[in-house]
């Protein structure tokens, strides 16, 4: 999976049972965007972005992590590194700078012991910070519209070369969501300029065409990145996405390859295999999430259906 300079990819623990510790530890890399990038003071286009695949480093990391052995009738055999395990766009020195990679993973007590408890607890108890937004609507080539929510006053409070972080919420999500606002405030406390990319119909953005957004459509994100880069040509541009937003972001990175204008990206809770993710939504307790997302989509369609 290719990405510019640095991409922290959160992998499913289903990949290989004995890699579950590594899958969790790899998610710690997502914290990288919460502190200023080590490249923030450098030019945006230093060195080719995707020419440094750390295969030797990755294989070494894989071998050290997959230290457990599987037993069968013939005795012990070492597990081979998983074929999808790859770190792209980062250099050995950068990875070595993250101390969390060398520490064992420890889940948050009680609440992180169960994914459903953690999700529901956050949904009902997480605060909604007050943020004043300044909305900017972009018209797309097919006459569609997306909404960019900038933090009001940042144009005057931050220097012109401050790093810019584009946030891509999950399905039907937007700048009104608690997880988006908490990430926004954390980034702003580090001196970052933040903008929330609200897809068509999300966060009360208008739906002006019969074409909605999807995981396979990266045209709107491409236009948003180009627009932000035009507005702040002296800044390094970064992006972070959750769930469907992460899926769209990673697809965009793969399509752009070495032409990508982003200086870095983070993918969180990405449903890489959408077919399997859809099947899981119809199993057991996951049906609750399925109905919640379906209701959110119906609300968007019902609000805009009269236009068509």
C-alpha positions as MATLAB code, in Angstrom:
seq = 'XXXXXXXXXXXXXXXXXXXXXXXXXXXXXXXXXXXXXXXXXXXXXXXXXXXXXXXXXXXXXXXXXXXXXXXXXXXXXXXXXXXXXXXXXXXXXXXXXXXXXXXXXXXXXXXXXXXXXXXXXXXXXXXXXXXXXXXXXXXXXXXXXXXXXXXXXXXXXXXXXXXXXXXXXXXXXXXXXXXXXXXXXXXXXXXXXXXXXXXXXXXXXXXXXXXXXXXXXXXXXXXXXXXXXXXXXXXXXXXXXXXXXXXXXXXXXXXXXXXXXXXXXXXXXXXXXXXXXXXXXXXXXXXXXXXXXXXXXXXXXXXXXXXX';
ca = [
       0.000    0.000    0.000;
       1.709    3.168   -1.212;
       1.538    6.609    0.339;
       3.583    9.841    0.358;
       6.449    9.991    2.867;
       4.519    8.589    5.779;
       1.339    6.569    6.048;
       0.213    4.914    9.232;
      -2.157    2.127    8.285;
      -4.306    0.485   10.883;
      -4.644   -3.211   10.003;
      -7.318   -5.617   11.117;
      -6.410   -8.059   13.866;
      -7.906  -10.779   11.670;
      -4.894  -10.717    9.352;
      -2.960  -13.324   11.365;
      -3.767  -14.247   14.985;
      -0.130  -14.025   16.047;
       0.190  -10.587   14.469;
      -2.528   -9.049   16.629;
       0.016   -7.358   18.901;
       1.724   -5.822   15.880;
      -1.590   -4.693   14.402;
      -2.373   -2.814   17.586;
       1.116   -1.415   17.896;
       1.003   -0.163   14.330;
      -2.083    1.873   15.177;
       0.052    3.875   17.612;
       1.557    5.552   14.569;
      -1.690    7.456   14.199;
      -0.545    9.666   17.051;
       2.083   11.082   14.705;
      -0.289   13.722   13.357;
      -0.969   15.028   16.847;
       2.532   16.492   17.031;
       4.301   18.687   14.491;
       5.834   16.721   11.661;
       9.621   16.386   11.665;
       9.440   17.609    8.074;
       7.320   20.677    8.856;
      10.215   23.030    8.280;
      11.383   21.503    5.038;
      10.275   22.054    1.483;
       7.242   20.051    0.434;
       8.858   18.240   -2.410;
      12.129   17.013   -0.934;
      13.196   13.727   -2.498;
      10.871   11.436   -4.464;
       7.961   10.468   -2.250;
       7.459    6.849   -3.063;
      10.951    5.677   -3.938;
      11.850    4.436   -0.467;
       9.901    1.287    0.336;
      11.361   -0.006    3.534;
      11.204   -3.671    2.644;
      14.395   -4.618    4.554;
      13.189   -2.687    7.574;
       9.693   -4.108    7.239;
      10.908   -7.678    6.971;
      13.121   -7.166   10.007;
      10.199   -5.690   11.914;
       7.962   -8.537   10.840;
      10.476  -11.193   11.866;
      10.944   -9.677   15.293;
       7.222   -9.372   15.879;
       6.256  -12.777   14.563;
       8.391  -14.511   17.142;
       5.740  -16.966   18.212;
       5.774  -20.337   16.531;
       2.980  -22.569   15.383;
       2.904  -26.199   16.415;
       1.820  -29.004   14.166;
       2.532  -32.666   13.747;
       6.033  -31.989   12.386;
       7.122  -29.786   15.270;
       7.675  -26.063   15.457;
       7.822  -23.885   12.354;
       8.319  -20.099   12.299;
       5.470  -18.049   10.871;
       6.283  -16.193    7.670;
       5.656  -12.429    7.500;
       2.229  -11.644    6.143;
       2.284  -10.670    2.480;
       0.329   -7.453    3.134;
       2.737   -6.192    5.788;
       4.461   -3.220    4.216;
       5.503    0.247    5.318;
       5.834    2.726    2.498;
       6.914    6.307    2.150;
       8.880    6.526    5.399;
      12.579    6.236    6.076;
      14.371    4.147    8.634;
      15.318    7.190   10.718;
      11.708    8.394   10.868;
      10.358    5.056   12.077;
      13.095    4.788   14.678;
      11.928    8.081   16.142;
       8.619    6.627   17.372;
       9.258    5.155   20.787;
       5.754    3.657   20.874;
       6.829    1.102   18.259;
       9.223   -0.433   20.767;
       6.767   -0.596   23.652;
       4.261   -3.407   24.195;
       0.647   -2.562   23.437;
      -1.584   -2.032   26.475;
      -5.278   -1.439   25.937;
      -7.067    1.232   27.934;
      -8.337   -0.448   31.121;
     -11.898   -1.802   31.140;
     -13.373    0.144   28.234;
     -10.935   -1.030   25.569;
     -11.315   -4.634   26.638;
     -14.385   -4.904   24.403;
     -14.824   -3.074   21.119;
     -18.587   -2.624   21.583;
     -18.219   -1.240   25.114;
     -15.549    1.160   23.913;
     -17.653    2.360   20.966;
     -20.874    2.815   22.940;
     -19.126    4.421   25.910;
     -17.516    7.027   23.659;
     -20.761    7.679   21.777;
     -22.682    8.532   24.935;
     -20.039   10.162   27.126;
     -17.613   11.998   24.854;
     -18.089   15.744   25.001;
     -18.841   17.902   21.972;
     -16.393   20.816   22.006;
     -17.663   24.170   20.839;
     -15.908   25.245   17.652;
     -16.750   28.264   15.500;
     -16.502   27.302   11.828;
     -16.278   29.334    8.668;
     -17.815   27.357    5.824;
     -16.497   27.372    2.280;
     -18.468   25.616   -0.458;
     -16.675   24.252   -3.504;
     -18.407   23.603   -6.817;
     -17.206   20.412   -8.509;
     -16.834   19.923  -12.276;
     -20.054   17.851  -12.434;
     -21.949   20.705  -10.720;
     -21.825   18.995   -7.339;
     -20.857   20.699   -4.074;
     -18.728   19.907   -1.035;
     -18.335   21.944    2.137;
     -15.052   22.831    3.825;
     -15.324   23.932    7.456;
     -12.361   26.040    8.551;
     -11.846   27.150   12.145;
     -12.967   30.731   12.339;
     -10.155   33.206   13.047;
      -7.269   30.898   12.143;
      -6.420   32.997    9.084;
      -5.371   35.791   11.413;
      -4.081   33.726   14.323;
      -1.772   31.347   12.422;
       1.165   32.115   10.113;
       0.767   31.535    6.396;
       3.137   28.571    6.417;
       1.450   26.700    9.305;
       0.873   23.013    8.447;
      -2.648   22.247    7.239;
      -4.558   19.128    8.287;
      -7.545   17.957    6.219;
      -9.955   15.756    8.204;
     -12.110   13.181    6.398;
     -14.935   11.886    8.627;
     -16.563    8.483    8.280;
     -19.782    7.578    6.481;
     -22.353   10.423    6.862;
     -19.959   12.103    9.319;
     -18.870   15.707    9.350;
     -17.695   18.647   11.402;
     -20.547   18.120   13.850;
     -19.101   14.836   15.154;
     -17.309   14.604   18.489;
     -14.328   12.557   17.264;
     -13.699   15.069   14.485;
     -13.773   18.061   16.811;
     -11.506   16.469   19.397;
      -8.898   15.698   16.734;
      -9.318   19.226   15.398;
      -8.668   20.814   18.790;
      -5.672   18.573   19.436;
      -4.117   19.564   16.114;
      -4.822   23.257   16.662;
      -3.131   23.132   20.063;
       0.045   22.138   18.205;
      -0.176   25.082   15.822;
      -1.874   23.317   12.902;
      -4.479   24.865   10.632;
      -7.387   22.406   10.328;
     -10.186   22.037    7.802;
     -12.980   19.449    7.818;
     -13.899   18.000    4.421;
     -17.669   17.413    4.483;
     -18.653   15.190    1.585;
     -21.765   15.749   -0.496;
     -24.824   15.908    1.739;
     -22.885   15.565    5.008;
     -22.943   18.165    7.810;
     -25.762   19.989    5.995;
     -23.661   20.434    2.864;
     -25.889   20.691   -0.212;
     -26.622   17.862   -2.625;
     -26.902   19.504   -6.044;
     -26.593   16.454   -8.317;
     -27.893   12.892   -8.352;
     -24.312   11.710   -7.812;
     -23.444   11.016   -4.180;
     -20.025   10.114   -2.763;
     -18.572    6.641   -2.332;
     -15.396    4.743   -1.495;
     -14.462    4.453   -5.166;
     -14.857    8.160   -5.931;
     -11.823   10.335   -5.199;
     -12.594   13.281   -7.486;
     -13.914   15.535   -4.719;
     -10.941   14.853   -2.445;
      -8.531   15.550   -5.299;
     -10.166   18.928   -5.868;
     -10.113   19.736   -2.152;
      -6.393   18.938   -1.828;
      -5.584   21.087   -4.862;
      -7.723   23.915   -3.493;
      -6.072   23.849   -0.060;
      -2.629   23.743   -1.663;
      -3.508   26.762   -3.795;
      -4.678   28.702   -0.744;
      -1.606   27.847    1.325;
       1.281   27.238   -1.096;
       3.886   27.691    1.648;
       2.398   25.042    3.919;
       2.798   21.287    4.182;
      -0.593   19.657    3.636;
      -1.598   16.548    5.595;
      -4.770   14.464    5.778;
      -6.360   12.087    8.284;
      -9.416    9.959    7.655;
     -11.693    7.680    9.624;
     -13.591    4.644    8.335;
     -15.016    5.411    4.867;
     -13.088    8.682    4.836;
      -9.895    6.692    5.425;
     -10.805    4.330    2.607;
     -11.263    7.215    0.182;
      -8.023    8.803    1.376;
      -5.945    5.657    0.866;
      -7.441    5.103   -2.592;
      -6.538    8.687   -3.472;
      -2.951    8.123   -2.294;
      -2.659    5.019   -4.430;
      -4.011    6.810   -7.480;
      -1.750    9.821   -7.092;
       1.427    7.847   -6.222;
       4.504   10.073   -6.618;
       2.390   12.994   -7.896;
       0.566   13.313   -4.581;
       0.644   16.796   -3.076;
       0.131   15.603    0.498;
       3.117   15.611    2.810;
       1.648   12.850    4.967;
      -1.533   10.928    5.699;
      -3.058    8.747    8.409;
      -5.699    6.062    7.893;
      -7.821    5.150   10.939;
     -10.325    2.302   11.288;
     -10.192    1.713    7.540;
     -12.541   -0.987    6.147;
      -9.978   -2.013    3.520;
     -12.110   -4.914    2.266;
     -15.535   -3.349    1.876;
     -17.191   -6.631    0.922;
     -16.113   -8.317    4.147;
     -16.953   -5.182    6.139;
     -20.477   -5.173    4.696;
     -20.929   -8.840    5.550;
     -19.785   -8.230    9.124;
     -22.321   -5.429    9.503;
     -25.085   -8.039    9.261;
     -23.746  -10.261   12.029;
     -24.794  -10.165   15.671;
     -24.369   -6.911   17.553;
     -23.027   -5.181   14.441;
     -26.605   -4.900   13.174;
     -27.026   -1.976   15.564;
     -24.283   -0.043   13.785;
     -25.719   -1.048   10.430;
     -29.138    0.378   11.301;
     -27.622    3.573   12.711;
     -25.638    4.244    9.537;
     -28.621    3.342    7.355;
     -30.811    5.811    9.252;
     -28.207    8.545    8.785;
     -28.071    7.871    5.051;
     -31.868    7.857    4.785;
     -31.997   11.222    6.538;
     -29.622   12.717    3.960;
     -31.539   11.243    1.019;
     -34.922   12.258    2.446;
     -33.727   15.818    2.923;
     -32.481   16.119   -0.655;
     -34.845   13.774   -2.512;
     -37.293   16.539   -3.408;
     -34.615   18.218   -5.521;
     -34.607   15.340   -7.977;
];
